[in-house]
Amino acid sequence: MVDGSVTRRGVMIGAAGSVAVATTVARADDTNAPPPHRLEGSGGVPVTLRVNGGVLQLHVDQRTSLLDALREYAGLNGTKKGCDRGACGACTVHLDGRRVVSCLTLAARCQGREITTIEGLASAGQLHPVQAAFIEHDGFQCGYCTPGQIMSAVALIKEGHAGSDPEIREWMSGNICRCGAYPNIVAAVRQAAREA
């Protein structure tokens, strides 16, 4: 401060000090808090999920999405959390053979149904043909959207929607690639469809 006036440096130092104190107090208050998404008491529901050929017995909050059940309870981190609103497709999995966005699907509603994630596509150490085609055609850049892209591609080939590039683009339009690898993704899907 010069002549009692407020300076930018003074405001920044004061703000940084306030944040440090508030963070310390907040951490002290949270020491006895339960871990996130773990239930204490009677608010949860037991859920049996059939995932990638195995059976998972979970106890989750009835509002838990399938995405959170897979990632946080089952430890299957291949399915990605993108927008958490069903708009990007990064969380796409197969539910009874049909693709769904797992962030909008309640885990409790999947009781006893067959769920396939990206981890369940490979068989006996062999990549699924769509996975192999994505690698061959560089159908990814950062790789974040790739599991959802591959799960959608597998489904659209099975559904018979890979007849042309425009059809592939239309049926893959629910999966966003922020890196812009779309031409390579379409090429990979086209090749995998031909080989199917």
Short mmCIF file of C-alpha atoms in Angstrom, two decimals:
data_model
loop_
_atom_site.label_atom_id
_atom_site.label_comp_id
_atom_site.label_asym_id
_atom_site.label_seq_id
_atom_site.Cartn_x
_atom_site.Cartn_y
_atom_site.Cartn_z
CA MET A 1 0.00 0.00 0.00
CA VAL A 2 1.17 3.42 -0.88
CA ASP A 3 -0.43 6.33 0.92
CA GLY A 4 -3.21 4.11 2.31
CA SER A 5 -4.48 3.05 -1.13
CA VAL A 6 -5.40 -0.52 -2.04
CA THR A 7 -3.04 -2.25 -4.45
CA ARG A 8 -3.53 -5.30 -6.61
CA ARG A 9 -0.71 -7.08 -4.77
CA GLY A 10 -2.35 -6.43 -1.40
CA VAL A 11 -5.70 -7.81 -2.60
CA MET A 12 -4.04 -10.95 -4.04
CA ILE A 13 -2.08 -11.65 -0.84
CA GLY A 14 -5.20 -11.17 1.28
CA ALA A 15 -7.26 -13.45 -0.99
CA ALA A 16 -4.60 -16.19 -0.98
CA GLY A 17 -4.46 -16.09 2.82
CA SER A 18 -8.25 -16.34 3.09
CA VAL A 19 -8.37 -19.34 0.75
CA ALA A 20 -5.63 -21.14 2.69
CA VAL A 21 -7.46 -20.65 6.00
CA ALA A 22 -10.83 -21.70 4.52
CA THR A 23 -9.29 -24.83 2.97
CA THR A 24 -7.64 -25.82 6.25
CA VAL A 25 -10.91 -25.37 8.16
CA ALA A 26 -12.88 -27.32 5.52
CA ARG A 27 -10.39 -30.20 5.63
CA ALA A 28 -10.56 -30.30 9.42
CA ASP A 29 -14.36 -30.56 9.26
CA ASP A 30 -14.22 -33.42 6.70
CA THR A 31 -11.97 -35.79 8.66
CA ASN A 32 -14.92 -37.86 9.89
CA ALA A 33 -16.90 -37.73 6.64
CA PRO A 34 -17.49 -41.09 4.93
CA PRO A 35 -15.80 -41.67 1.56
CA PRO A 36 -17.79 -40.34 -1.40
CA HIS A 37 -20.56 -42.61 -2.77
CA ARG A 38 -20.24 -45.10 0.10
CA LEU A 39 -23.42 -45.60 2.05
CA GLU A 40 -23.76 -45.71 5.77
CA GLY A 41 -27.06 -46.97 7.16
CA SER A 42 -30.15 -48.16 5.35
CA GLY A 43 -30.28 -45.81 2.34
CA GLY A 44 -28.70 -48.22 -0.13
CA VAL A 45 -29.93 -51.13 -2.18
CA PRO A 46 -28.22 -54.42 -2.96
CA VAL A 47 -27.62 -54.79 -6.70
CA THR A 48 -26.42 -57.82 -8.63
CA LEU A 49 -24.85 -56.88 -11.95
CA ARG A 50 -23.74 -59.31 -14.63
CA VAL A 51 -20.70 -57.57 -16.09
CA ASN A 52 -18.45 -58.99 -18.82
CA GLY A 53 -19.52 -62.54 -18.03
CA GLY A 54 -19.03 -62.21 -14.26
CA VAL A 55 -21.36 -61.38 -11.40
CA LEU A 56 -20.90 -58.37 -9.13
CA GLN A 57 -22.69 -58.01 -5.81
CA LEU A 58 -22.83 -54.32 -4.90
CA HIS A 59 -24.58 -52.19 -2.29
CA VAL A 60 -25.22 -48.76 -3.80
CA ASP A 61 -27.35 -45.69 -3.31
CA GLN A 62 -30.52 -46.15 -5.35
CA ARG A 63 -29.57 -43.03 -7.34
CA THR A 64 -26.16 -44.40 -8.39
CA SER A 65 -25.67 -44.42 -12.14
CA LEU A 66 -24.41 -47.51 -13.90
CA LEU A 67 -21.32 -45.49 -14.84
CA ASP A 68 -20.49 -44.73 -11.20
CA ALA A 69 -21.22 -48.33 -10.15
CA LEU A 70 -18.81 -49.61 -12.81
CA ARG A 71 -16.05 -47.10 -12.11
CA GLU A 72 -16.27 -46.49 -8.37
CA TYR A 73 -17.60 -49.77 -7.01
CA ALA A 74 -16.45 -52.37 -9.55
CA GLY A 75 -13.13 -50.72 -10.47
CA LEU A 76 -13.81 -50.90 -14.22
CA ASN A 77 -12.31 -47.59 -15.31
CA GLY A 78 -12.36 -48.19 -19.07
CA THR A 79 -15.80 -46.61 -19.33
CA LYS A 80 -15.21 -42.86 -19.16
CA LYS A 81 -17.16 -40.06 -17.52
CA GLY A 82 -17.36 -37.23 -20.02
CA CYS A 83 -20.31 -34.88 -19.70
CA ASP A 84 -22.32 -36.89 -17.12
CA ARG A 85 -25.44 -35.75 -19.03
CA GLY A 86 -25.75 -38.32 -21.83
CA ALA A 87 -24.57 -35.93 -24.53
CA CYS A 88 -21.03 -37.10 -25.36
CA GLY A 89 -21.16 -40.91 -25.52
CA ALA A 90 -17.89 -41.47 -23.63
CA CYS A 91 -19.73 -43.71 -21.14
CA THR A 92 -21.37 -46.00 -23.73
CA VAL A 93 -21.71 -49.64 -22.68
CA HIS A 94 -23.90 -52.51 -23.90
CA LEU A 95 -26.91 -53.48 -21.82
CA ASP A 96 -28.46 -56.74 -23.01
CA GLY A 97 -26.66 -56.20 -26.32
CA ARG A 98 -27.92 -52.65 -26.87
CA ARG A 99 -25.83 -49.55 -26.42
CA VAL A 100 -26.74 -47.19 -23.60
CA VAL A 101 -25.14 -44.15 -22.04
CA SER A 102 -24.31 -45.45 -18.59
CA CYS A 103 -24.32 -42.01 -16.96
CA LEU A 104 -28.11 -41.82 -17.44
CA THR A 105 -28.82 -45.44 -16.55
CA LEU A 106 -29.51 -46.31 -12.92
CA ALA A 107 -27.45 -49.25 -11.65
CA ALA A 108 -30.44 -50.56 -9.70
CA ARG A 109 -32.43 -50.85 -12.96
CA CYS A 110 -29.73 -53.14 -14.42
CA GLN A 111 -30.28 -55.89 -11.87
CA GLY A 112 -29.61 -59.26 -13.53
CA ARG A 113 -29.13 -57.78 -17.01
CA GLU A 114 -26.04 -58.48 -19.11
CA ILE A 115 -23.61 -55.54 -19.20
CA THR A 116 -20.59 -55.40 -21.50
CA THR A 117 -17.92 -52.75 -21.05
CA ILE A 118 -14.83 -52.04 -23.12
CA GLU A 119 -12.91 -54.41 -20.83
CA GLY A 120 -15.21 -57.25 -21.90
CA LEU A 121 -14.82 -56.95 -25.68
CA ALA A 122 -11.53 -58.79 -26.15
CA SER A 123 -11.76 -62.56 -26.11
CA ALA A 124 -9.02 -65.05 -25.19
CA GLY A 125 -6.34 -62.39 -25.47
CA GLN A 126 -7.49 -61.30 -28.95
CA LEU A 127 -8.72 -57.79 -29.57
CA HIS A 128 -12.25 -57.38 -30.88
CA PRO A 129 -12.13 -56.60 -34.64
CA VAL A 130 -13.35 -53.04 -33.96
CA GLN A 131 -10.57 -52.50 -31.42
CA ALA A 132 -8.00 -53.78 -33.93
CA ALA A 133 -9.43 -51.55 -36.67
CA PHE A 134 -9.26 -48.48 -34.42
CA ILE A 135 -5.58 -49.19 -33.83
CA GLU A 136 -4.87 -49.81 -37.51
CA HIS A 137 -6.64 -46.62 -38.64
CA ASP A 138 -5.52 -44.41 -35.73
CA GLY A 139 -9.15 -43.92 -34.74
CA PHE A 140 -8.14 -42.01 -31.62
CA GLN A 141 -5.86 -39.22 -30.51
CA CYS A 142 -6.09 -38.48 -26.81
CA GLY A 143 -8.05 -41.73 -26.34
CA TYR A 144 -10.57 -40.43 -23.83
CA CYS A 145 -13.62 -40.99 -26.03
CA THR A 146 -12.26 -44.19 -27.59
CA PRO A 147 -13.97 -46.74 -25.30
CA GLY A 148 -17.38 -45.18 -25.97
CA GLN A 149 -16.63 -44.86 -29.69
CA ILE A 150 -15.66 -48.53 -29.89
CA MET A 151 -18.71 -49.70 -27.93
CA SER A 152 -21.00 -47.69 -30.23
CA ALA A 153 -19.20 -48.98 -33.32
CA VAL A 154 -19.61 -52.60 -32.22
CA ALA A 155 -23.33 -52.00 -31.66
CA LEU A 156 -23.95 -50.18 -34.94
CA ILE A 157 -22.27 -52.97 -36.92
CA LYS A 158 -24.41 -55.53 -35.09
CA GLU A 159 -27.51 -53.39 -35.77
CA GLY A 160 -26.67 -53.28 -39.50
CA HIS A 161 -26.06 -49.52 -39.70
CA ALA A 162 -22.61 -49.58 -41.31
CA GLY A 163 -23.68 -49.65 -44.97
CA SER A 164 -22.06 -46.37 -45.97
CA ASP A 165 -19.88 -43.61 -44.56
CA PRO A 166 -22.85 -41.22 -44.13
CA GLU A 167 -24.78 -43.96 -42.31
CA ILE A 168 -21.80 -44.66 -40.03
CA ARG A 169 -21.45 -40.95 -39.26
CA GLU A 170 -25.17 -40.68 -38.49
CA TRP A 171 -25.24 -43.68 -36.14
CA MET A 172 -21.99 -42.60 -34.43
CA SER A 173 -23.21 -39.00 -34.00
CA GLY A 174 -23.98 -39.56 -30.32
CA ASN A 175 -20.27 -39.99 -29.65
CA ILE A 176 -18.20 -36.83 -29.57
CA CYS A 177 -14.45 -36.77 -30.29
CA ARG A 178 -13.05 -33.43 -29.22
CA CYS A 179 -9.77 -34.19 -31.04
CA GLY A 180 -11.57 -34.55 -34.37
CA ALA A 181 -10.49 -38.08 -35.30
CA TYR A 182 -13.80 -38.65 -37.12
CA PRO A 183 -12.40 -39.62 -40.57
CA ASN A 184 -10.20 -42.28 -38.96
CA ILE A 185 -13.08 -43.51 -36.78
CA VAL A 186 -15.32 -43.90 -39.83
CA ALA A 187 -12.53 -45.74 -41.69
CA ALA A 188 -12.07 -48.10 -38.73
CA VAL A 189 -15.80 -48.82 -38.49
CA ARG A 190 -15.99 -49.37 -42.27
CA GLN A 191 -13.15 -51.90 -42.14
CA ALA A 192 -14.54 -53.73 -39.11
CA ALA A 193 -17.99 -53.90 -40.76
CA ARG A 194 -16.48 -55.41 -43.92
CA GLU A 195 -14.66 -58.03 -41.86
CA ALA A 196 -17.73 -58.90 -39.76
#
